[in-house]
Short mmCIF file of C-alpha atoms in Angstrom, two decimals:
data_model
loop_
_atom_site.label_atom_id
_atom_site.label_comp_id
_atom_site.label_asym_id
_atom_site.label_seq_id
_atom_site.Cartn_x
_atom_site.Cartn_y
_atom_site.Cartn_z
CA MET A 24 0.00 0.00 0.00
CA ALA A 25 1.23 3.48 -0.86
CA GLU A 26 2.70 5.77 1.79
CA LYS A 27 -0.44 7.89 1.54
CA ILE A 28 -3.87 6.29 1.45
CA ARG A 29 -5.60 7.30 -1.77
CA ILE A 30 -9.24 8.37 -1.84
CA GLY A 31 -11.65 8.11 -4.77
CA PHE A 32 -14.67 10.45 -4.66
CA VAL A 33 -18.04 9.18 -5.84
CA GLY A 34 -20.06 12.39 -5.94
CA VAL A 35 -18.79 15.96 -6.03
CA GLY A 36 -21.83 17.73 -4.62
CA ASN A 37 -22.50 20.38 -2.02
CA ILE A 38 -20.42 18.90 0.81
CA SER A 39 -17.48 17.77 -1.33
CA GLY A 40 -15.71 21.13 -1.11
CA ILE A 41 -14.83 20.83 2.57
CA TYR A 42 -13.63 17.24 2.06
CA LEU A 43 -11.42 18.30 -0.84
CA LYS A 44 -10.07 21.29 1.05
CA ASN A 45 -9.22 19.31 4.18
CA ILE A 46 -7.70 16.35 2.32
CA THR A 47 -5.49 18.63 0.24
CA GLU A 48 -4.60 21.12 3.00
CA LEU A 49 -4.95 19.46 6.43
CA PHE A 50 -4.73 15.68 6.51
CA ARG A 51 -1.22 14.63 5.59
CA GLU A 52 -1.65 10.87 5.34
CA ILE A 53 -4.35 10.77 2.67
CA GLU A 54 -4.65 12.18 -0.85
CA VAL A 55 -7.25 12.34 -3.61
CA ALA A 56 -6.72 9.75 -6.35
CA GLY A 57 -9.61 10.93 -8.50
CA VAL A 58 -13.26 11.97 -8.66
CA CYS A 59 -16.44 11.18 -10.54
CA ASP A 60 -19.93 12.63 -10.65
CA LEU A 61 -23.04 12.09 -12.74
CA ILE A 62 -22.63 15.72 -13.78
CA ARG A 63 -19.15 15.62 -15.28
CA GLU A 64 -18.74 19.40 -15.12
CA LYS A 65 -18.72 19.17 -11.32
CA ALA A 66 -15.89 16.66 -11.40
CA GLU A 67 -13.95 18.78 -13.89
CA LYS A 68 -14.34 21.88 -11.74
CA ALA A 69 -13.15 20.05 -8.62
CA ALA A 70 -10.19 18.54 -10.48
CA GLN A 71 -9.11 21.93 -11.73
CA GLU A 72 -9.52 23.70 -8.38
CA TYR A 73 -7.75 21.07 -6.28
CA GLY A 74 -5.25 19.62 -8.75
CA ILE A 75 -6.86 16.17 -8.84
CA PRO A 76 -5.09 13.82 -11.27
CA LYS A 77 -8.02 11.70 -12.50
CA ILE A 78 -11.64 12.13 -13.55
CA TYR A 79 -13.52 8.85 -13.95
CA SER A 80 -16.35 8.38 -16.43
CA ASP A 81 -18.41 6.59 -13.78
CA MET A 82 -18.08 4.94 -10.38
CA TYR A 83 -17.30 1.53 -11.87
CA GLU A 84 -14.21 2.89 -13.56
CA LEU A 85 -13.20 4.35 -10.18
CA PHE A 86 -13.78 0.99 -8.44
CA ALA A 87 -11.54 -0.72 -10.99
CA ASP A 88 -8.63 1.66 -10.39
CA PRO A 89 -5.88 0.01 -8.28
CA ASP A 90 -4.74 3.50 -7.24
CA VAL A 91 -7.93 3.93 -5.14
CA ASP A 92 -7.62 2.54 -1.61
CA ILE A 93 -10.85 3.93 -0.11
CA VAL A 94 -14.04 4.95 -1.89
CA LEU A 95 -15.61 8.09 -0.43
CA ASN A 96 -19.37 7.89 -1.01
CA ILE A 97 -20.84 11.40 -0.86
CA THR A 98 -23.78 10.86 -3.16
CA GLN A 99 -27.37 11.74 -2.22
CA ALA A 100 -28.67 9.83 0.81
CA TYR A 101 -30.99 7.61 -1.26
CA ASN A 102 -27.93 6.38 -3.20
CA HIS A 103 -25.72 5.53 -0.23
CA TYR A 104 -26.72 1.88 0.03
CA THR A 105 -26.43 1.15 -3.71
CA VAL A 106 -23.09 2.90 -4.19
CA THR A 107 -21.53 1.43 -1.04
CA LYS A 108 -22.69 -2.08 -1.92
CA ALA A 109 -21.23 -1.77 -5.41
CA ALA A 110 -17.90 -0.51 -4.06
CA LEU A 111 -17.67 -3.29 -1.47
CA THR A 112 -18.57 -5.88 -4.10
CA ALA A 113 -15.72 -4.50 -6.22
CA GLY A 114 -13.33 -5.07 -3.31
CA LYS A 115 -12.91 -1.49 -2.09
CA HIS A 116 -12.92 -0.12 1.45
CA VAL A 117 -15.70 2.48 1.82
CA TYR A 118 -16.28 5.61 3.85
CA SER A 119 -19.83 6.90 3.37
CA GLU A 120 -21.60 10.11 4.23
CA LYS A 121 -24.51 9.68 6.62
CA PRO A 122 -26.71 7.75 6.86
CA LEU A 123 -25.06 4.45 5.99
CA ALA A 124 -28.41 3.32 4.53
CA SER A 125 -32.06 4.28 4.81
CA THR A 126 -33.13 1.11 6.67
CA TYR A 127 -31.59 -1.02 9.39
CA GLU A 128 -31.80 -4.10 7.15
CA GLU A 129 -29.82 -2.42 4.35
CA ALA A 130 -27.23 -1.08 6.81
CA LEU A 131 -26.81 -4.54 8.35
CA GLU A 132 -26.40 -6.08 4.90
CA LEU A 133 -23.58 -3.63 4.10
CA CYS A 134 -21.82 -4.36 7.40
CA GLU A 135 -22.02 -8.10 6.83
CA LEU A 136 -20.81 -7.74 3.23
CA ALA A 137 -17.79 -5.71 4.33
CA LYS A 138 -16.97 -8.24 7.06
CA SER A 139 -17.30 -11.22 4.72
CA ARG A 140 -14.84 -9.62 2.28
CA GLY A 141 -12.35 -8.41 4.88
CA LEU A 142 -13.01 -4.77 3.99
CA MET A 143 -13.26 -1.67 6.14
CA LEU A 144 -16.52 0.25 6.21
CA GLY A 145 -17.27 3.43 8.06
CA GLY A 146 -18.49 6.93 7.68
CA ALA A 147 -19.95 10.20 8.80
CA PRO A 148 -20.59 11.99 10.96
CA ASP A 149 -17.10 12.51 12.33
CA THR A 150 -17.89 15.70 14.27
CA PHE A 151 -17.87 13.63 17.48
CA MET A 152 -14.08 13.41 17.02
CA GLY A 153 -13.75 17.18 17.29
CA ALA A 154 -12.82 19.27 20.30
CA GLY A 155 -16.38 19.89 21.53
CA ILE A 156 -17.68 16.33 21.94
CA GLN A 157 -14.27 14.96 22.94
CA THR A 158 -13.96 17.55 25.73
CA ALA A 159 -17.49 16.73 26.90
CA ARG A 160 -16.60 13.02 26.91
CA ARG A 161 -13.50 13.70 28.99
CA LEU A 162 -15.56 15.62 31.56
CA ILE A 163 -18.25 12.93 31.76
CA ASP A 164 -15.74 10.08 32.00
CA ALA A 165 -13.89 11.99 34.74
CA GLY A 166 -17.10 12.17 36.80
CA MET A 167 -17.53 15.93 36.58
CA ILE A 168 -21.34 15.60 36.43
CA GLY A 169 -21.51 12.45 38.56
CA THR A 170 -23.46 9.53 37.13
CA PRO A 171 -25.26 10.46 33.88
CA LEU A 172 -29.03 10.38 34.28
CA GLY A 173 -30.19 11.52 30.87
CA GLY A 174 -30.36 14.47 28.57
CA GLU A 175 -31.97 16.50 25.84
CA ALA A 176 -31.03 16.47 22.15
CA ARG A 177 -32.98 18.71 19.82
CA MET A 178 -32.60 19.90 16.21
CA VAL A 179 -35.24 22.46 15.30
CA SER A 180 -35.52 24.16 11.92
CA HIS A 181 -38.00 24.92 9.17
CA GLY A 182 -36.19 22.88 6.57
CA MET A 183 -33.45 22.91 3.96
CA GLU A 184 -35.14 24.70 1.07
CA VAL A 185 -34.14 28.19 2.24
CA TRP A 186 -30.40 27.50 1.80
CA HIS A 187 -29.75 24.21 -0.03
CA PRO A 188 -29.96 24.42 -3.86
CA ASP A 189 -31.30 20.86 -4.19
CA SER A 190 -33.36 20.20 -1.06
CA GLU A 191 -35.98 17.81 -2.47
CA PRO A 192 -33.99 14.65 -1.62
CA PHE A 193 -33.96 15.71 2.05
CA TYR A 194 -37.71 15.10 2.17
CA THR A 195 -37.56 11.43 1.15
CA ASN A 196 -37.54 8.42 3.48
CA ALA A 197 -33.77 8.17 2.99
CA ALA A 198 -33.36 11.47 4.81
CA GLY A 199 -35.88 13.70 6.58
CA PRO A 200 -34.80 15.45 9.79
CA MET A 201 -34.14 12.20 11.62
CA LEU A 202 -31.90 10.48 9.07
CA ASP A 203 -30.27 13.67 7.76
CA MET A 204 -29.60 15.62 10.98
CA GLY A 205 -30.29 12.94 13.58
CA PRO A 206 -26.97 11.13 12.97
CA TYR A 207 -25.05 14.09 14.46
CA TYR A 208 -27.03 13.91 17.69
CA ALA A 209 -27.26 10.12 18.00
CA THR A 210 -23.54 9.69 17.23
CA ALA A 211 -22.61 12.29 19.84
CA LEU A 212 -24.92 10.70 22.42
CA ILE A 213 -23.59 7.16 22.07
CA ASN A 214 -20.01 8.43 22.21
CA LEU A 215 -20.88 10.22 25.45
CA LEU A 216 -23.20 7.65 27.07
CA GLY A 217 -22.67 4.31 25.32
CA ARG A 218 -25.11 1.91 23.67
CA VAL A 219 -28.85 2.54 23.39
CA ASN A 220 -30.96 -0.39 24.56
CA ARG A 221 -34.49 0.60 23.59
CA VAL A 222 -36.44 3.50 22.11
CA THR A 223 -39.90 4.79 21.48
CA GLY A 224 -41.20 7.62 19.35
CA ILE A 225 -44.10 9.45 17.78
CA SER A 226 -43.75 11.22 14.43
CA GLY A 227 -45.78 13.54 12.25
CA ARG A 228 -45.72 15.46 8.97
CA PHE A 229 -47.40 18.86 9.03
CA PHE A 230 -46.53 20.20 5.56
CA GLU A 231 -47.37 18.00 2.57
CA GLU A 232 -45.57 20.23 0.07
CA ARG A 233 -42.47 22.44 0.08
CA THR A 234 -41.23 25.23 -2.21
CA MET A 235 -37.62 25.86 -3.16
CA ARG A 236 -36.48 29.25 -1.83
CA CYS A 237 -32.99 29.47 -3.35
CA GLY A 238 -30.82 28.38 -6.27
CA PRO A 239 -31.73 27.50 -9.86
CA LYS A 240 -34.85 25.58 -8.74
CA TYR A 241 -36.30 28.59 -6.93
CA GLY A 242 -40.10 28.41 -6.84
CA LYS A 243 -40.32 24.68 -7.60
CA LYS A 244 -42.86 22.85 -5.46
CA PHE A 245 -42.25 19.26 -4.41
CA PRO A 246 -43.99 16.69 -2.16
CA VAL A 247 -42.87 15.75 1.34
CA GLN A 248 -42.46 11.98 1.49
CA THR A 249 -41.27 11.40 5.06
CA GLN A 250 -41.97 12.30 8.67
CA THR A 251 -40.74 15.80 9.46
CA TYR A 252 -41.60 16.15 13.17
CA VAL A 253 -40.04 13.30 15.13
CA ASN A 254 -39.99 12.92 18.92
CA GLY A 255 -38.21 10.02 20.57
CA ILE A 256 -37.04 8.68 23.92
CA LEU A 257 -33.77 6.73 24.11
CA GLN A 258 -32.88 4.46 27.03
CA PHE A 259 -29.20 3.53 27.26
CA ASP A 260 -27.68 0.33 28.63
CA SER A 261 -26.52 2.45 31.57
CA GLY A 262 -30.12 3.38 32.37
CA ALA A 263 -29.78 7.01 31.24
CA ILE A 264 -32.83 8.41 29.41
CA VAL A 265 -32.57 11.04 26.66
CA HIS A 266 -35.23 12.94 24.72
CA LEU A 267 -34.35 13.24 21.02
CA MET A 268 -36.31 15.55 18.73
CA THR A 269 -35.69 16.51 15.10
CA THR A 270 -37.96 18.61 12.90
CA PHE A 271 -38.08 20.49 9.60
CA ASP A 272 -41.44 22.06 10.53
CA VAL A 273 -40.70 24.63 13.24
CA TYR A 274 -39.58 28.25 13.32
CA HIS A 275 -37.28 28.69 16.33
CA PRO A 276 -34.40 31.00 17.27
CA THR A 277 -32.32 28.10 18.65
CA HIS A 278 -31.37 25.46 16.11
CA SER A 279 -29.58 22.95 18.31
CA VAL A 280 -29.64 21.70 21.89
CA LEU A 281 -27.45 18.96 23.32
CA GLU A 282 -27.46 18.59 27.10
CA ILE A 283 -26.37 15.78 29.42
CA TYR A 284 -27.64 15.66 33.03
CA GLY A 285 -25.89 13.90 35.90
CA THR A 286 -26.30 13.32 39.62
CA GLU A 287 -23.88 16.17 40.43
CA GLY A 288 -24.21 18.53 37.48
CA SER A 289 -25.02 19.09 33.82
CA LEU A 290 -23.18 19.71 30.55
CA PHE A 291 -24.43 22.05 27.84
CA ILE A 292 -22.64 20.84 24.73
CA PRO A 293 -21.90 22.53 21.38
CA ASP A 294 -24.01 21.80 18.31
CA PRO A 295 -22.87 18.30 17.21
CA ASN A 296 -23.05 19.38 13.57
CA TYR A 297 -19.84 21.30 14.32
CA PHE A 298 -16.48 20.32 15.72
CA SER A 299 -16.39 22.81 18.58
CA GLY A 300 -18.28 25.66 20.25
CA LYS A 301 -19.25 26.86 23.71
CA LEU A 302 -19.26 24.09 26.32
CA LEU A 303 -20.78 24.88 29.72
CA LEU A 304 -20.50 22.87 32.93
CA LYS A 305 -22.90 23.44 35.78
CA ARG A 306 -22.12 21.64 39.06
CA GLY A 307 -24.74 21.67 41.79
CA THR A 308 -26.22 25.10 42.42
CA ALA A 309 -23.16 27.01 41.18
CA ASP A 310 -23.37 29.09 38.01
CA ALA A 311 -22.52 27.38 34.76
CA ALA A 312 -18.91 27.92 33.68
CA GLU A 313 -17.46 27.74 30.18
CA MET A 314 -14.96 24.91 29.77
CA PRO A 315 -11.80 25.22 27.66
CA MET A 316 -11.37 22.84 24.74
CA MET A 317 -8.99 20.02 25.71
CA PHE A 318 -8.53 18.60 22.19
CA GLY A 319 -7.69 19.68 18.67
CA TYR A 320 -9.89 19.94 15.60
CA THR A 321 -11.95 22.97 16.56
CA GLU A 322 -12.56 24.09 12.96
CA ASN A 323 -14.61 22.35 10.27
CA SER A 324 -12.52 19.17 10.01
CA ARG A 325 -14.74 16.95 7.86
CA ALA A 326 -12.67 14.05 6.54
CA LEU A 327 -11.25 13.57 10.05
CA GLY A 328 -13.06 10.24 10.31
CA LEU A 329 -11.83 9.29 6.84
CA ALA A 330 -8.24 10.11 7.79
CA ASP A 331 -8.68 8.04 10.98
CA MET A 332 -9.99 5.12 8.92
CA ALA A 333 -7.02 5.43 6.56
CA LYS A 334 -4.64 5.31 9.52
CA SER A 335 -6.37 2.18 10.77
CA LEU A 336 -5.65 0.52 7.41
CA GLN A 337 -1.96 1.04 8.15
CA THR A 338 -2.00 0.17 11.86
CA GLY A 339 -4.71 -2.49 12.17
CA ARG A 340 -6.58 -0.73 14.98
CA MET A 341 -10.33 -0.11 14.81
CA HIS A 342 -11.28 3.25 13.34
CA ARG A 343 -13.53 5.49 15.38
CA ALA A 344 -16.20 6.30 12.77
CA ASN A 345 -16.74 2.61 12.05
CA SER A 346 -19.63 0.63 10.59
CA GLU A 347 -20.78 -0.75 13.95
CA GLN A 348 -21.35 2.82 15.06
CA GLN A 349 -23.15 3.73 11.83
CA LEU A 350 -25.36 0.63 12.05
CA HIS A 351 -26.34 1.41 15.64
CA VAL A 352 -27.17 5.00 14.70
CA VAL A 353 -29.32 3.91 11.75
CA GLU A 354 -31.22 1.49 13.98
CA ILE A 355 -31.78 4.14 16.67
CA LEU A 356 -33.07 6.75 14.25
CA THR A 357 -35.30 4.54 12.08
CA ALA A 358 -36.73 2.81 15.17
CA VAL A 359 -37.65 6.17 16.73
CA ARG A 360 -39.14 7.51 13.49
CA ASP A 361 -41.21 4.39 12.86
CA ALA A 362 -42.11 3.37 16.44
CA ASP A 363 -45.61 4.92 16.40
CA GLY A 364 -45.68 4.97 20.19
CA SER A 365 -44.47 1.42 20.77
CA ALA A 366 -41.29 0.46 22.64
CA VAL A 367 -38.59 -1.04 20.42
CA THR A 368 -35.70 -3.09 21.79
CA LEU A 369 -32.59 -2.59 19.66
CA ARG A 370 -30.53 -5.44 18.23
CA SER A 371 -27.31 -3.80 17.09
CA PRO A 372 -24.17 -3.94 19.25
CA TYR A 373 -22.09 -0.88 20.02
CA THR A 374 -18.75 -0.34 21.76
CA ARG A 375 -17.23 3.11 22.23
CA GLN A 376 -13.82 3.42 20.65
CA ALA A 377 -10.82 5.12 22.26
CA PRO A 378 -11.12 8.88 22.75
CA MET A 379 -9.00 11.21 20.67
CA PRO A 380 -5.55 11.87 22.15
CA ALA A 381 -4.89 15.36 23.48
CA GLY A 382 -1.98 17.34 22.06
CA GLU A 383 -1.97 15.43 18.77
CA LEU A 384 -0.34 17.08 15.75
CA LEU A 385 -3.21 18.27 13.52
CA GLY A 386 -3.47 16.32 10.31
CA ILE A 387 -1.64 13.24 11.65
CA LEU A 388 -3.79 10.59 13.33
CA ASP A 389 -2.71 8.39 16.24
#
């Protein structure tokens, strides 16, 4: 295997820019082998801007290239399962944007396929590896809030169409607020509190149609095909109980809440869609105090999980943003969305991986 692990991009859409920027400027142990996109002009633009050596005619040409070590799947959510399965079948390691798949059964199939072929599979979100969640984990593990009792995780917005130029796919069953934004919150929660044992939830959809408010599709109306107001309760193996809510239906001045409550205090944690932010610790009746970040990666460091997976290819250790984690998150979120008031006992295993090391040289993984 080459000194640097080489990444092949399938999809060069809205989020690809930050991946390309960070791979070419920050992470020193990976490099871009080539890119492909259904809209070739997007691939050509990315290749020109970032000095990428290859543009593939399609993903199958990319899969056949021996210079590609890991396939980065950043297609639309409804394509994640199909693209990842094809890449694994072709013998490639895969790192996929979230969610891994739109159903638990599809996600489990991908995990079993990767295992049967001796391939690595993992993916987003990797924001839990940033300074904010890692500092919160350090404080919880050190007992700064006592024994965790539960928490509140909430993502409240009125949808994607006001800022995203192609928001229609976010209103399909492959996405919606729970599968699109929920992975940030669920991934943060299990890294802080461990495995979820059972869930319940009630969901609704209060707008049957949406209208594009930006970009070239401005004014286009499209149907809403998934639940857009989702309330759930998660019970962890530890006994902690967390309320999880995601919605694309609500106007609210506060987009994100992530709070963990303990027997001796509480943590008010940065938005898990980001790598850092204001972290407050309240112990007993004392005023809440802002905590300093104890770890690196405070800026937008997307591709951090990919770089960590690449390092694991070289060292043999388990990568942090691994498929077991993605599978557990998919099961949590789909079970909550589809529970219809019933209690659902989860099947997927989950083990927290090692925390990030403090004082690590940025761009070089442990």
